[in-house]
Structures are given as structure tokens and as C-alpha cells.
Coordinates of C-alpha atoms (C1' of nucleotides) in Angstrom, one line a residue:
Chain A
M1140 CA 75.9 117.9 92.7
G1141 CA 76.0 114.3 93.5
R1142 CA 78.3 112.0 91.8
T1143 CA 76.9 110.0 88.9
P1144 CA 77.3 106.3 89.0
C1145 CA 80.2 104.9 87.0
C1146 CA 77.9 102.9 84.8
E1147 CA 74.3 102.0 84.3
K1148 CA 73.6 99.2 86.7
V1149 CA 70.4 97.9 85.1
G1150 CA 70.9 94.7 83.3
L1151 CA 74.5 94.2 84.4
K1152 CA 75.6 91.0 85.9
R1153 CA 76.8 90.9 89.5
G1154 CA 78.3 88.4 91.8
R1155 CA 81.1 85.9 91.1
W1156 CA 83.0 86.1 88.0
T1157 CA 83.0 83.1 85.7
A1158 CA 86.1 81.6 84.0
K1159 CA 84.7 82.8 80.7
E1160 CA 84.3 86.4 81.9
D1161 CA 87.8 86.3 83.3
E1162 CA 89.2 85.1 80.0
I1163 CA 87.4 87.9 78.1
L1164 CA 88.6 90.5 80.5
T1165 CA 92.1 89.2 80.5
N1166 CA 92.3 89.0 76.7
Y1167 CA 90.9 92.5 76.3
I1168 CA 93.4 94.1 78.7
R1169 CA 96.3 92.2 77.2
A1170 CA 95.3 93.6 73.8
N1171 CA 94.3 97.1 74.8
G1172 CA 96.0 97.7 78.1
E1173 CA 94.5 98.9 81.4
G1174 CA 92.4 102.0 81.9
S1175 CA 89.2 103.3 80.4
W1176 CA 87.3 101.1 82.8
R1177 CA 84.0 102.9 82.0
S1178 CA 84.1 101.9 78.4
L1179 CA 85.8 98.6 78.8
P1180 CA 82.8 96.4 79.5
K1181 CA 81.0 97.5 76.4
N1182 CA 84.1 97.2 74.2
A1183 CA 85.0 93.9 75.6
G1184 CA 81.5 92.5 75.5
L1185 CA 81.1 92.1 79.2
L1186 CA 77.9 92.6 81.0
R1187 CA 79.7 94.1 84.0
C1188 CA 80.2 97.5 85.6
G1189 CA 83.5 99.0 84.7
K1190 CA 84.4 99.3 88.3
S1191 CA 83.8 95.6 88.8
C1192 CA 86.1 94.9 85.9
R1193 CA 88.8 97.0 87.4
L1194 CA 88.5 95.3 90.7
R1195 CA 88.5 91.9 89.2
W1196 CA 91.6 92.7 87.2
I1197 CA 93.5 94.4 90.0
N1198 CA 92.7 91.9 92.7
Y1199 CA 92.8 88.6 90.8
L1200 CA 93.6 88.6 87.1
R1201 CA 96.7 90.8 87.0
P1202 CA 99.7 88.7 86.2
D1203 CA 101.8 90.0 89.1
V1204 CA 99.2 89.2 91.7
K1205 CA 100.5 86.7 94.1
R1206 CA 98.0 84.1 95.3
G1207 CA 98.2 81.5 97.9
K1208 CA 98.9 81.2 101.5
F1209 CA 100.6 84.0 103.3
S1210 CA 104.1 83.2 104.5
F1211 CA 105.1 83.8 108.1
D1212 CA 107.2 86.8 107.1
E1213 CA 104.3 88.3 105.3
E1214 CA 102.1 87.8 108.3
D1215 CA 104.7 89.4 110.4
V1216 CA 105.0 92.4 108.2
I1217 CA 101.2 92.8 108.1
I1218 CA 100.8 92.7 111.8
R1219 CA 103.6 95.1 112.5
L1220 CA 102.6 97.5 109.8
H1221 CA 99.0 97.4 111.0
A1222 CA 100.1 98.2 114.5
S1223 CA 101.6 101.4 113.3
L1224 CA 99.5 102.3 110.3
G1225 CA 96.1 101.0 111.2
N1226 CA 93.7 100.0 108.4
R1227 CA 95.8 101.6 105.6
W1228 CA 95.6 98.5 103.5
S1229 CA 96.9 99.9 100.3
T1230 CA 100.0 101.3 102.1
I1231 CA 100.5 97.9 103.8
A1232 CA 100.0 96.2 100.4
G1233 CA 102.8 98.4 99.1
H1234 CA 105.2 96.5 101.3
L1235 CA 104.2 93.1 100.2
D1236 CA 105.1 92.1 96.6
G1237 CA 102.1 90.8 94.7
R1238 CA 99.6 91.2 97.5
T1239 CA 96.6 93.4 97.1
D1240 CA 95.0 95.6 99.6
N1241 CA 91.8 93.6 99.4
E1242 CA 93.5 90.4 100.0
I1243 CA 95.5 91.8 103.0
K1244 CA 92.3 93.3 104.4
N1245 CA 90.5 90.0 104.2
Y1246 CA 93.4 88.1 105.6
W1247 CA 93.6 90.5 108.5
N1248 CA 90.0 90.3 109.3
S1249 CA 89.8 86.6 109.1
H1250 CA 93.1 85.5 110.4
L1251 CA 95.4 88.1 111.9
S1252 CA 93.2 90.5 113.9
R1253 CA 92.6 88.1 116.7
R1254 CA 96.2 87.0 116.8
A1255 CA 97.4 90.6 116.9
E1256 CA 94.9 91.3 119.6
R1257 CA 96.2 88.4 121.6
F1258 CA 99.9 89.1 121.0
P1259 CA 100.4 92.9 120.8
V1260 CA 103.5 94.0 118.9
T1261 CA 106.3 94.4 121.4
D1262 CA 109.9 94.6 120.4
Q1263 CA 112.0 91.4 120.7
I1264 CA 109.6 89.5 122.8
E1265 CA 108.7 86.2 121.3
Q1266 CA 105.1 85.6 120.9
K1267 CA 105.2 82.6 123.2
D1268 CA 106.4 84.9 126.0
A1269 CA 104.3 87.8 125.2
L1270 CA 101.4 87.0 127.4
L1271 CA 103.6 86.2 130.3
V1272 CA 105.5 89.5 129.9
M1273 CA 102.5 91.6 129.5
D1274 CA 101.1 90.4 132.7
H1275 CA 104.0 92.0 134.5
I1276 CA 104.1 95.4 132.8
P1277 CA 102.3 98.5 134.0
K1278 CA 99.6 99.6 131.6
V1279 CA 100.1 102.8 129.7
D1280 CA 97.1 105.0 129.3
L1281 CA 97.5 106.2 125.7
K1282 CA 94.4 108.4 125.7
H1283 CA 95.6 110.1 128.8
A1284 CA 99.1 110.4 127.5
K1285 CA 97.8 112.0 124.3
K1286 CA 95.8 114.6 126.1
Q1287 CA 98.3 115.4 128.8
R1288 CA 101.6 115.0 126.9
S1289 CA 102.9 118.4 127.7
K1290 CA 102.5 117.9 131.5
G1291 CA 105.1 115.4 132.3
P1292 CA 105.5 111.6 132.5
K1293 CA 102.5 109.6 131.5
I1294 CA 103.5 106.2 132.8
L1295 CA 100.9 104.8 135.1
L1296 CA 101.6 102.6 138.0
G1297 CA 100.8 99.0 137.8
D1298 CA 98.6 97.4 140.4
K1299 CA 100.1 95.9 143.5
K1300 CA 100.7 92.5 142.0
N1301 CA 102.8 94.1 139.3
K1302 CA 105.3 95.6 141.7
V1303 CA 107.3 92.5 142.0
C1304 CA 108.4 90.9 138.9
N1305 CA 110.6 87.8 138.7
S1306 CA 109.9 87.0 135.1
P1307 CA 111.0 87.6 132.4
P1308 CA 114.6 87.9 133.4
R1309 CA 115.4 91.3 132.0
L1310 CA 112.8 93.0 134.2
L1311 CA 114.0 94.3 137.5
E1312 CA 112.6 93.7 140.8
V1313 CA 110.8 96.8 141.9
P1314 CA 112.2 98.5 145.0
E1315 CA 110.0 99.5 147.9
N1316 CA 110.5 103.2 147.1
C1317 CA 109.6 102.8 143.5
N1318 CA 107.4 105.8 143.5
E1319 CA 110.1 108.2 144.6
K1320 CA 112.1 110.1 142.1
V1321 CA 115.8 109.5 142.1
P1322 CA 117.5 112.4 143.9
M1323 CA 120.2 113.9 141.8
E1324 CA 122.1 117.1 141.2
P1325 CA 122.9 118.5 137.8
P1326 CA 126.6 117.6 137.4
T1327 CA 129.3 119.6 135.8
P1328 CA 129.9 120.1 132.9
F1329 CA 126.1 120.5 132.7
S1330 CA 124.5 123.7 133.7
E1331 CA 121.3 123.3 135.5
E1332 CA 119.4 125.0 132.8
G1333 CA 121.0 126.1 129.6
S1334 CA 120.2 128.5 126.8
F1335 CA 120.4 127.7 123.2
G1336 CA 122.2 130.9 122.7
D1337 CA 122.6 132.0 119.2
I1338 CA 122.4 128.7 117.4
P1339 CA 121.0 129.8 114.1
M1340 CA 118.1 128.7 112.0
W1341 CA 116.6 126.0 114.2
I1342 CA 113.5 128.0 114.8
D1343 CA 111.2 127.6 111.8
E1344 CA 108.3 129.8 111.0
G1345 CA 105.3 129.3 113.1
L1346 CA 107.0 127.3 115.8
T1347 CA 107.2 128.3 119.4
Q1348 CA 110.6 129.3 120.4
C1349 CA 112.3 127.1 123.0
T1350 CA 114.6 129.1 125.1
S1351 CA 116.1 126.5 127.4
L1352 CA 117.4 123.1 127.5
P1353 CA 115.5 120.6 129.5
H1354 CA 116.6 120.1 133.0
Q1355 CA 118.9 117.1 133.3
H1356 CA 116.7 115.4 135.7
D1357 CA 113.8 115.6 133.3
L1358 CA 116.1 114.5 130.5
C1359 CA 116.6 111.2 132.3
T1360 CA 113.1 110.6 133.7
N1361 CA 110.6 112.4 131.7
I1362 CA 109.4 109.9 129.1
V1363 CA 106.4 110.4 127.0
Q1364 CA 104.6 107.9 124.7
D1365 CA 103.2 109.5 121.6
E1366 CA 102.3 108.9 118.0
D1367 CA 104.0 110.2 114.9
L1368 CA 102.2 111.4 111.8
A1369 CA 101.9 107.8 110.6
G1370 CA 100.2 106.8 113.8
E1371 CA 103.2 104.9 115.0
T1372 CA 103.9 104.9 118.7
F1373 CA 107.2 106.1 119.8
L1374 CA 108.8 107.3 123.0
D1375 CA 110.1 110.8 123.6
F1376 CA 112.9 111.2 126.0
G1377 CA 113.5 114.5 127.7
F1378 CA 112.2 117.1 125.3
D1379 CA 108.6 116.8 126.5
D1380 CA 107.6 120.3 125.9
N1381 CA 110.1 120.9 123.1
V1382 CA 108.7 122.0 119.8
L1383 CA 111.7 120.5 118.1
I1384 CA 110.7 116.9 118.9
D1385 CA 107.0 117.4 118.9
D1386 CA 106.9 118.8 115.4
G1387 CA 109.7 116.8 113.9
F1388 CA 112.1 119.7 113.8
E1389 CA 114.4 118.1 116.2
M1390 CA 116.0 116.7 113.1
D1391 CA 117.0 120.0 111.8
F1392 CA 118.4 121.0 115.1
L1393 CA 120.3 117.8 115.7
N1394 CA 121.7 117.9 112.2
K1395 CA 123.0 121.4 112.7
V1396 CA 124.7 120.3 115.9
L1397 CA 125.9 117.1 114.6
N1398 CA 127.4 118.7 111.6
D1399 CA 129.6 120.6 114.0
V1400 CA 130.7 117.4 115.8
A1401 CA 133.5 115.4 114.3
F1402 CA 132.6 111.8 114.5
N1403 CA 135.4 109.3 114.7
G1404 CA 135.5 106.5 112.2
Q1405 CA 132.5 104.2 112.2
D1406 CA 130.4 106.6 114.2
T1407 CA 130.1 108.9 111.2
A1408 CA 126.5 109.1 110.2
P1409 CA 125.8 107.2 107.0
E1410 CA 122.6 108.8 106.3
T1411 CA 120.8 111.9 107.3
T1412 CA 117.3 113.1 106.8
T1413 CA 116.1 116.6 107.4
G1414 CA 113.1 117.2 109.5
N1415 CA 111.1 118.5 106.6
E1416 CA 111.9 115.4 104.6
L1417 CA 110.9 113.3 107.5
V1418 CA 107.6 115.1 107.9
E1419 CA 107.0 114.8 104.2
A1420 CA 107.7 111.1 104.3
N1421 CA 105.3 110.6 107.1
Q1422 CA 102.6 112.6 105.3
N1423 CA 103.0 110.3 102.4
L1424 CA 102.4 107.4 104.9
E1425 CA 105.5 105.7 103.8
M1426 CA 106.6 103.1 106.2
N1427 CA 110.2 103.4 105.3
A1428 CA 111.5 100.1 106.6
K1429 CA 115.2 99.9 106.4
L1430 CA 118.1 98.0 107.8
V1431 CA 119.6 99.5 110.9
N1432 CA 123.3 99.5 111.6
S1433 CA 123.2 100.0 115.3
S1434 CA 126.9 100.8 115.5
S1435 CA 126.3 104.1 113.7
V1436 CA 125.4 107.3 115.2
T1437 CA 123.1 109.3 113.1
S1438 CA 120.1 111.5 113.1
S1439 CA 118.0 109.6 110.7
S1440 CA 114.5 109.1 109.6
S1441 CA 113.8 107.6 113.0
F1442 CA 110.2 108.4 113.2
V1443 CA 109.6 105.5 110.9
S1444 CA 109.9 101.9 111.9
K1445 CA 113.1 100.0 111.2
V1446 CA 113.6 96.4 110.8
S1447 CA 116.7 94.5 111.7
E1448 CA 118.7 92.2 109.5
D1449 CA 116.7 89.1 110.3
N1450 CA 113.5 90.9 109.6
R1451 CA 112.2 90.1 113.0
Q1452 CA 113.1 93.0 115.3
W1453 CA 111.5 96.3 114.9
D1454 CA 112.6 99.5 116.5
Y1455 CA 110.3 102.3 117.6
S1456 CA 112.6 105.2 117.8
D1457 CA 112.4 108.7 119.0
G1458 CA 113.0 111.6 116.7
G1459 CA 116.7 111.6 117.2
M1460 CA 118.9 108.7 117.4
L1461 CA 118.4 105.3 115.9
G1462 CA 119.1 101.9 117.2
D1463 CA 117.5 99.9 119.9
V1464 CA 115.2 101.6 122.3
L1465 CA 117.8 101.5 125.0
W1466 CA 120.5 102.6 122.7
D1467 CA 118.3 105.3 121.5
T1468 CA 118.1 106.6 125.0
E1469 CA 121.8 106.5 125.5
Q1470 CA 122.6 108.1 122.3
E1471 CA 120.1 110.8 122.8
R1472 CA 121.5 111.5 126.2
M1473 CA 125.0 111.5 124.7
V1474 CA 123.9 114.0 122.1
M1475 CA 122.2 116.0 124.8
S1476 CA 125.5 116.2 126.6
W1477 CA 127.0 117.4 123.3
L1478 CA 124.3 119.9 123.0
C1479 CA 125.0 121.3 126.4
K1480 CA 128.7 121.5 125.5
Y1481 CA 127.8 123.0 122.2
Q1482 CA 125.7 125.6 123.8
E1483 CA 128.6 126.4 126.1
L1484 CA 130.9 126.7 123.2
K1485 CA 128.5 128.9 121.3
N1486 CA 128.1 131.1 124.3
S1487 CA 131.8 131.4 124.8
G1488 CA 132.3 132.3 121.2
N1489 CA 134.4 129.3 120.4
K1490 CA 132.9 127.9 117.2
S1491 CA 135.7 125.8 115.9
T1492 CA 136.3 123.4 118.7
V1493 CA 136.2 119.8 117.6
V1494 CA 134.3 117.5 120.0
T1495 CA 135.4 113.9 119.9
P1496 CA 132.8 111.8 121.6
Q1497 CA 132.9 108.8 124.0
T1498 CA 135.5 106.3 123.0
K1499 CA 138.5 108.6 123.3
T1500 CA 137.4 110.8 126.1
C1501 CA 135.7 108.4 128.5
A1502 CA 137.3 105.3 129.8
P1503 CA 135.2 102.4 128.4
S1504 CA 134.7 100.8 131.8
T1505 CA 133.1 103.9 133.2
S1506 CA 131.6 105.5 130.2
P1507 CA 127.9 105.9 130.4
F1508 CA 127.9 106.3 126.7
N1509 CA 129.2 103.0 125.6
T1510 CA 128.3 102.5 122.0
D1511 CA 129.6 99.0 121.5
P1512 CA 126.5 97.3 120.1
S1513 CA 127.4 93.9 121.5
S1514 CA 127.3 95.3 125.0
I1515 CA 123.9 96.8 124.7
E1516 CA 120.9 94.8 125.6
S1517 CA 117.6 95.2 123.8
Y1518 CA 114.4 96.1 125.4
S1519 CA 110.8 96.2 124.4
L1520 CA 108.8 99.4 124.6
D1521 CA 107.0 98.1 127.6
E1522 CA 110.2 97.0 129.3
I1523 CA 111.8 100.4 128.8
M1524 CA 108.8 102.2 130.2
Y1525 CA 108.7 99.8 133.1
R1526 CA 112.3 100.1 133.9
S1527 CA 112.5 103.8 133.3
H1528 CA 109.7 104.4 135.6
F1529 CA 111.3 102.5 138.4
G1530 CA 114.7 103.9 137.8
G1531 CA 116.2 100.6 136.8
L1532 CA 117.1 101.4 133.3
L1533 CA 119.0 104.6 133.2
D1534 CA 121.3 104.0 136.2
V1535 CA 121.3 107.7 136.7
E1536 CA 123.7 107.9 139.6
H1537 CA 126.3 105.8 137.8
D1538 CA 126.0 108.0 134.7
M1539 CA 126.2 111.2 136.6
E1540 CA 129.2 110.0 138.6
A1541 CA 130.9 109.2 135.3
L1542 CA 130.0 112.6 134.0
R1543 CA 131.5 114.2 137.0
K1544 CA 134.8 112.5 136.2
F1545 CA 134.4 113.4 132.6
D1546 CA 137.5 115.2 131.4
G1547 CA 136.9 115.9 127.8
P1548 CA 138.9 118.2 125.6
Y1549 CA 136.7 121.2 126.0
Chain B
dA1116 C1' 71.0 63.4 105.4
dA1117 C1' 69.8 67.8 106.8
dC1118 C1' 70.5 71.8 109.3
dC1119 C1' 73.2 75.4 111.4
dG1120 C1' 76.8 78.5 112.4
dA1121 C1' 81.4 80.1 111.9
dG1122 C1' 85.0 81.3 109.0
dA1123 C1' 87.0 82.6 104.6
dC1124 C1' 87.0 85.4 100.8
dA1125 C1' 85.2 87.6 96.6
dA1126 C1' 82.7 91.3 95.4
dC1127 C1' 80.2 95.5 96.0
dC1128 C1' 79.3 100.1 97.8
dG1129 C1' 79.9 104.9 99.1
dC1130 C1' 83.1 108.3 99.5
dC1131 C1' 86.9 111.0 98.2
dA1132 C1' 90.6 113.4 95.7
dG1133 C1' 92.5 114.6 91.6
dA1134 C1' 92.0 115.1 86.7
dT1135 C1' 89.5 116.5 82.8
dT1136 C1' 86.0 118.9 80.3
Chain C
dG286 C1' 85.2 127.9 88.4
dA287 C1' 81.7 124.4 88.0
dA288 C1' 80.5 120.1 86.4
dT289 C1' 81.8 115.7 85.4
dC290 C1' 84.8 111.7 85.1
dT291 C1' 88.0 108.4 86.9
dG292 C1' 90.6 105.7 89.9
dG293 C1' 91.5 104.5 94.4
dC294 C1' 90.4 103.4 99.1
dG295 C1' 88.3 101.3 103.1
dG296 C1' 84.1 99.4 105.1
dT297 C1' 80.6 96.2 104.4
dT298 C1' 77.9 92.6 102.5
dG299 C1' 77.0 88.3 100.1
dT300 C1' 78.2 83.7 99.1
dC301 C1' 80.5 79.6 99.6
dT302 C1' 82.8 76.0 102.3
dC303 C1' 83.3 73.2 106.0
dG304 C1' 82.8 71.1 110.4
dG305 C1' 79.8 69.9 114.1
dT306 C1' 75.4 68.3 115.7

DNA sequence: AACCGAGACAACCGCCAGATT
DNA sequence: GAATCTGGCGGTTGTCTCGGT
């Protein structure tokens, strides 16, 4: 059966509300409270549809409704949330005190949509530089990436004019052989292809079993752009075909491993979120903006966006490590090295060995896993894809050389 | 002064999910 | 379990304002 209308429309007033109507509605709700919208107009003496009364109250008359010009920060939040959530106005409104979904929607359509179209959200690139930067960055075919995500890197080459880039400063000049993969050998202590062995409980019901670690080469070069359940774009490093990352269960796995790793001092994870909680949070479309302490190593709710202390820098993080995009890469690679060692330990039957990461086992000058935040640059999503593609970011040979010299307490 | 178009924004509409009868 | 109600959401429309001609 069809739904009946909320009230009889014949004879009811429509259009703009008058000050007198507002007063009647406000006084009635103050005396009787919200709700019972169907019966409200009749009881209050208003010739309005109950639905209209509800909208008028929620959007304009409610005392906690914030009116007036949107601040810069509010605009910023809207643009960034919209970039990841789309037209989920009520969810966006939940992050702006006193602003209604209707107001935000109108503001977006009349003010912000064109600006956002002109200045896409990119991490840590000032708007005034955005156009300049974007002119030099290879385009990413999202549709193609979505369809083909299990078949390897999805980064498209830029056109010829994009192959040399002198601006902005953090972008590298592209070498002549930029299309060639960096030749490399899997170093010790890595095995070329490992097995997860008997690590328990990481396979959840209904998931495909993953029986091998990704090849180290793929770990460094195979980067996929994807979207999480909230529609937010993020980058996957390494685990392209891995059900753990794809389905959000990487968290469970990493948690299990990290729980076996003794962090030293400040590197102890302050917060952890299980994969299931993460999935649930995303299903609830919660944009869980939180401050990020980039000196911490943690498996966190990193599918969600994070905002830095100055409320200006947002991270789009993989399902693994948090921090800047670059740092995320490094941390994930670091953890991957631990995973390899963990696997070896598991296979060898040694389940009590304490692994002490980076600062004590690698010399800082040569460590590829430097976690000092002050030494880590920040990169935009576009930059990291650009640089990763052309081998400029990961400095593979340097890292691998350092790993060869690695002499940890294993 | 009149007209016109664009922009801004208030309001409405249809649909949906969950609650209630 | 079906019918109905209710509140919420996002898309769309209608109206007003303002600047340009």
C-alpha cells in the first residue's frame, strides 16, 4: 500500500512562514515539547502541515540553531567532509555545532561546490598553490582503479608535459627511465615469499584465506587507490590482493601481531580499534575526526579521516598505520618487516621473543624506518602517487641496503 | 524605471526505515 | 505479519534579492 500523506493538504497554508506563525509554533513547542508533529498544527492553531512545522522548528526556530555566515573553519570542514562523504548532509551537519543539514546543503550548492570543484581537497597543499600543483600531477583513473583493483598498480602515466616537473619544490624531476620498475632483490632477513604459518584467528568467517605475504617488491611499488565504506579515498600499500586490507580485517591481524611486539616508550600505541569496530564505525558513517599524534605507532581507526592540531591538515590513511601519508608508508613497511620476522619466529616455534623496533636496532643515520616526526616530510595524496610511481619516494635501494645491514636481536 | 538573469536560501516533496498499532 | 504512522533525509522547486543593462 502507498503511504498516506502526513496531513490533509487542502486548506493549509504554504510558503514562507510569518513572524506570527513562528511565534505560535515556538510558544507551543516551549510549552509542550517537540514531537507529535501530526497533531501539532491543529493543537497550536496553525494552518500548516505537521511536516512543515517540524522543518521550520528544526531548521530555524530551534534555540540551538546557529545562524549567520559560515566561518572559514566551517567551510573547510564542509568541503573536506563532502569530499569523503558526498551529499550526506545530516552526517556533515553532525560535525558542525548548530548548523542544520538543510543550511549546509544550501550553502554547499550556492557557495562551496564551485570552489571545491576548482580546488580539490589535497593534503597540505594551500589552495593558492593547488591549481599549479595539479597541473603537474598525473591523473588517477578512479573508475579504472575501482574495477581493476586486484590486478596491480592503477597509477596512470601523465602526458609528456607532466614528465618534467620543476614546481612545486617537493616534486621530483622525472628520470628518463621513469616507466621502468626499480630492479631489486628481496634482501635478508626477508624471505622472497613468506607464509603466515600458524598465526591464529586472523581468518574470519567468510573471508578468503591469504596464504602468503606479498612480495617485497610489490610491497614497495604496488599502490592502489580505493574507497572505504564511507566513500573516503585512501591508498593501499602492498596488500593489493589481501583480504585483510580489503575488508578491514587488517586491523585484527595487525593488532594480533603488534600485541606481540614490545614497543619502546612513546611508540606504544595509545589507542587501538579492532577491525570490526572500524567497519561498524564506517557503516554508521561516522567521520571520526581526531587529533593525530604522529609520533605514535598504532593500529588505529585509520580508515577515517584525521585532522591535525591546527585543524587544517587531513590525513587519508591506509588501514594500518596512522600519520602522514608518507609516514604511513614507512610505518606500514616497518610493520611489514616485523610481520616477516614474526612469521619466521612463528615458524621457528619461538613465540616469546621480544622485538624492539627501529631506534635501538638501527642506526638513525641509516635507518629506513626513522620515526622522528620532525624529520618526516608531508606529502599530498597526489604527490605520493606521483613520487611512488616514479620511484622517488620510497628510495628502495637505500632502504634495502639498510635492511641488508640490519642486525636486529632476532 | 523597468526588465532580466543569477544567486541565495527557505520550503516543499517523495522516499525510506523504523516504530507502532 | 500487515497496515499505518512518524521522523528523517536528500533532491528539487519556488521565491526573494540584487546587480547589470
